[in-house]
């Protein structure tokens, strides 16, 4: 069994993909736009170039996303993506990238369970927990 996050960026998916490529090295595995869907009956003309589905590899994980219904309003309440890395330098680099244009809710610091741990909400409203290094 595998559980994978599927995020709906409500019209900002292209922007989000570019951001995650720069911030955490996301690699697009597959991207399909609404205009490429086999069934065009549910597509509106204004959503033709929007992302119907994208699959991105981030480290050893896959995060999937779309533009959803293109409502312009995202809602990622009650969930966080947890990013664990091997060393503090990488944690600091990724935390800085993800927090660019976002809001740090807990700065990276040593904790009883990691040498670096911090929390943030990125510019799209996605909550992240970044953990680096061995237990502290």
mmCIF file of C-alpha atoms in Angstrom:
data_model
loop_
_atom_site.group_PDB
_atom_site.id
_atom_site.type_symbol
_atom_site.label_atom_id
_atom_site.label_comp_id
_atom_site.label_asym_id
_atom_site.label_seq_id
_atom_site.Cartn_x
_atom_site.Cartn_y
_atom_site.Cartn_z
ATOM 1 C CA UNK A 1 0.000 0.000 0.000
ATOM 2 C CA UNK A 2 1.160 3.516 -0.791
ATOM 3 C CA UNK A 3 -0.324 6.858 0.209
ATOM 4 C CA UNK A 4 0.666 9.826 -1.947
ATOM 5 C CA UNK A 5 -0.325 13.475 -1.589
ATOM 6 C CA UNK A 6 -2.460 14.980 -4.350
ATOM 7 C CA UNK A 7 -2.567 18.779 -4.257
ATOM 8 C CA UNK A 8 -5.032 21.038 -6.039
ATOM 9 C CA UNK A 9 -3.572 24.450 -6.845
ATOM 10 C CA UNK A 10 -6.825 25.819 -8.296
ATOM 11 C CA UNK A 11 -5.306 27.525 -11.331
ATOM 12 C CA UNK A 12 -1.698 28.016 -10.131
ATOM 13 C CA UNK A 13 -0.276 24.549 -10.791
ATOM 14 C CA UNK A 14 2.241 25.607 -13.461
ATOM 15 C CA UNK A 15 3.576 28.239 -11.069
ATOM 16 C CA UNK A 16 3.710 25.696 -8.232
ATOM 17 C CA UNK A 17 5.607 23.144 -10.344
ATOM 18 C CA UNK A 18 8.254 25.727 -11.260
ATOM 19 C CA UNK A 19 8.515 26.781 -7.616
ATOM 20 C CA UNK A 20 9.004 23.202 -6.361
ATOM 21 C CA UNK A 21 11.533 22.497 -9.113
ATOM 22 C CA UNK A 22 13.616 25.425 -7.860
ATOM 23 C CA UNK A 23 12.954 25.005 -4.123
ATOM 24 C CA UNK A 24 13.309 21.240 -3.654
ATOM 25 C CA UNK A 25 14.516 19.869 -6.991
ATOM 26 C CA UNK A 26 11.147 18.402 -8.030
ATOM 27 C CA UNK A 27 11.343 16.427 -11.267
ATOM 28 C CA UNK A 28 8.232 16.280 -13.450
ATOM 29 C CA UNK A 29 7.514 12.680 -14.368
ATOM 30 C CA UNK A 30 4.282 13.329 -16.261
ATOM 31 C CA UNK A 31 2.186 16.397 -17.033
ATOM 32 C CA UNK A 32 -1.147 16.449 -18.883
ATOM 33 C CA UNK A 33 -3.204 19.524 -19.660
ATOM 34 C CA UNK A 34 -6.997 19.547 -19.838
ATOM 35 C CA UNK A 35 -6.859 20.021 -23.621
ATOM 36 C CA UNK A 36 -5.024 16.674 -23.870
ATOM 37 C CA UNK A 37 -7.712 14.699 -22.017
ATOM 38 C CA UNK A 38 -9.423 11.929 -23.985
ATOM 39 C CA UNK A 39 -12.851 13.140 -22.805
ATOM 40 C CA UNK A 40 -13.300 16.823 -23.606
ATOM 41 C CA UNK A 41 -16.943 16.963 -22.481
ATOM 42 C CA UNK A 42 -16.118 18.289 -19.003
ATOM 43 C CA UNK A 43 -13.517 20.860 -20.063
ATOM 44 C CA UNK A 44 -14.272 24.544 -20.349
ATOM 45 C CA UNK A 45 -12.376 26.500 -23.035
ATOM 46 C CA UNK A 46 -10.680 28.716 -20.414
ATOM 47 C CA UNK A 47 -9.180 25.671 -18.660
ATOM 48 C CA UNK A 48 -7.677 24.096 -21.815
ATOM 49 C CA UNK A 49 -4.076 25.018 -20.952
ATOM 50 C CA UNK A 50 -4.438 24.343 -17.220
ATOM 51 C CA UNK A 51 -2.848 21.282 -15.620
ATOM 52 C CA UNK A 52 -5.193 18.314 -15.411
ATOM 53 C CA UNK A 53 -2.550 16.116 -13.745
ATOM 54 C CA UNK A 54 1.130 16.322 -12.891
ATOM 55 C CA UNK A 55 3.312 13.810 -11.138
ATOM 56 C CA UNK A 56 6.525 15.151 -9.554
ATOM 57 C CA UNK A 57 9.320 13.211 -7.920
ATOM 58 C CA UNK A 58 10.747 14.934 -4.857
ATOM 59 C CA UNK A 59 13.591 12.831 -3.511
ATOM 60 C CA UNK A 60 12.219 9.315 -3.038
ATOM 61 C CA UNK A 61 8.579 10.449 -3.016
ATOM 62 C CA UNK A 62 5.995 11.319 -5.632
ATOM 63 C CA UNK A 63 3.664 14.286 -5.207
ATOM 64 C CA UNK A 64 0.770 14.619 -7.615
ATOM 65 C CA UNK A 65 -1.144 17.807 -8.356
ATOM 66 C CA UNK A 66 -3.531 19.598 -10.680
ATOM 67 C CA UNK A 67 -5.269 22.906 -11.230
ATOM 68 C CA UNK A 68 -8.444 21.263 -9.936
ATOM 69 C CA UNK A 69 -11.516 23.306 -10.787
ATOM 70 C CA UNK A 70 -9.406 26.456 -11.303
ATOM 71 C CA UNK A 71 -11.362 28.311 -8.623
ATOM 72 C CA UNK A 72 -8.379 30.452 -7.632
ATOM 73 C CA UNK A 73 -8.753 29.506 -3.958
ATOM 74 C CA UNK A 74 -6.602 26.781 -2.440
ATOM 75 C CA UNK A 75 -7.290 25.142 0.890
ATOM 76 C CA UNK A 76 -4.580 23.006 2.464
ATOM 77 C CA UNK A 77 -5.782 23.168 6.070
ATOM 78 C CA UNK A 78 -5.076 20.347 8.473
ATOM 79 C CA UNK A 79 -2.257 18.674 6.527
ATOM 80 C CA UNK A 80 1.512 19.137 6.214
ATOM 81 C CA UNK A 81 4.096 17.618 3.931
ATOM 82 C CA UNK A 82 7.073 16.356 5.934
ATOM 83 C CA UNK A 83 10.480 16.583 4.250
ATOM 84 C CA UNK A 84 13.303 14.614 5.898
ATOM 85 C CA UNK A 85 16.884 15.034 4.693
ATOM 86 C CA UNK A 86 20.231 13.587 5.766
ATOM 87 C CA UNK A 87 22.092 16.716 6.817
ATOM 88 C CA UNK A 88 21.552 20.156 8.281
ATOM 89 C CA UNK A 89 22.963 22.048 5.292
ATOM 90 C CA UNK A 90 20.400 20.468 2.979
ATOM 91 C CA UNK A 91 17.619 21.142 5.508
ATOM 92 C CA UNK A 92 18.622 24.810 5.627
ATOM 93 C CA UNK A 93 18.774 25.102 1.828
ATOM 94 C CA UNK A 94 15.386 23.441 1.258
ATOM 95 C CA UNK A 95 13.740 25.335 4.131
ATOM 96 C CA UNK A 96 14.949 28.628 2.645
ATOM 97 C CA UNK A 97 13.687 27.667 -0.808
ATOM 98 C CA UNK A 98 10.270 26.579 0.402
ATOM 99 C CA UNK A 99 9.807 29.597 2.662
ATOM 100 C CA UNK A 100 10.565 32.094 -0.146
ATOM 101 C CA UNK A 101 7.348 34.063 -0.475
ATOM 102 C CA UNK A 102 5.747 32.021 2.290
ATOM 103 C CA UNK A 103 5.487 32.207 6.071
ATOM 104 C CA UNK A 104 7.837 30.561 8.572
ATOM 105 C CA UNK A 105 5.774 29.218 11.474
ATOM 106 C CA UNK A 106 8.709 27.654 13.349
ATOM 107 C CA UNK A 107 12.293 28.553 12.381
ATOM 108 C CA UNK A 108 14.789 25.747 11.856
ATOM 109 C CA UNK A 109 16.327 24.829 15.193
ATOM 110 C CA UNK A 110 17.739 21.892 17.116
ATOM 111 C CA UNK A 111 15.078 19.767 18.807
ATOM 112 C CA UNK A 112 15.095 16.667 20.965
ATOM 113 C CA UNK A 113 14.298 14.567 17.875
ATOM 114 C CA UNK A 114 16.418 16.190 15.129
ATOM 115 C CA UNK A 115 19.461 18.384 14.727
ATOM 116 C CA UNK A 116 17.312 20.746 12.601
ATOM 117 C CA UNK A 117 13.526 21.006 12.476
ATOM 118 C CA UNK A 118 11.269 23.794 11.247
ATOM 119 C CA UNK A 119 7.794 24.455 9.886
ATOM 120 C CA UNK A 120 6.515 26.810 7.221
ATOM 121 C CA UNK A 121 3.647 27.526 4.909
ATOM 122 C CA UNK A 122 4.788 28.094 1.340
ATOM 123 C CA UNK A 123 3.484 30.759 -1.047
ATOM 124 C CA UNK A 124 0.676 28.429 -2.175
ATOM 125 C CA UNK A 125 -0.593 27.710 1.332
ATOM 126 C CA UNK A 126 0.976 24.248 1.601
ATOM 127 C CA UNK A 127 2.305 23.512 5.086
ATOM 128 C CA UNK A 128 5.749 21.869 5.302
ATOM 129 C CA UNK A 129 7.794 20.354 8.120
ATOM 130 C CA UNK A 130 11.515 20.127 7.332
ATOM 131 C CA UNK A 131 13.714 17.822 9.381
ATOM 132 C CA UNK A 132 17.444 17.425 8.923
ATOM 133 C CA UNK A 133 20.269 15.424 10.367
ATOM 134 C CA UNK A 134 20.297 12.825 13.084
ATOM 135 C CA UNK A 135 18.414 12.952 16.345
ATOM 136 C CA UNK A 136 19.754 15.782 18.445
#
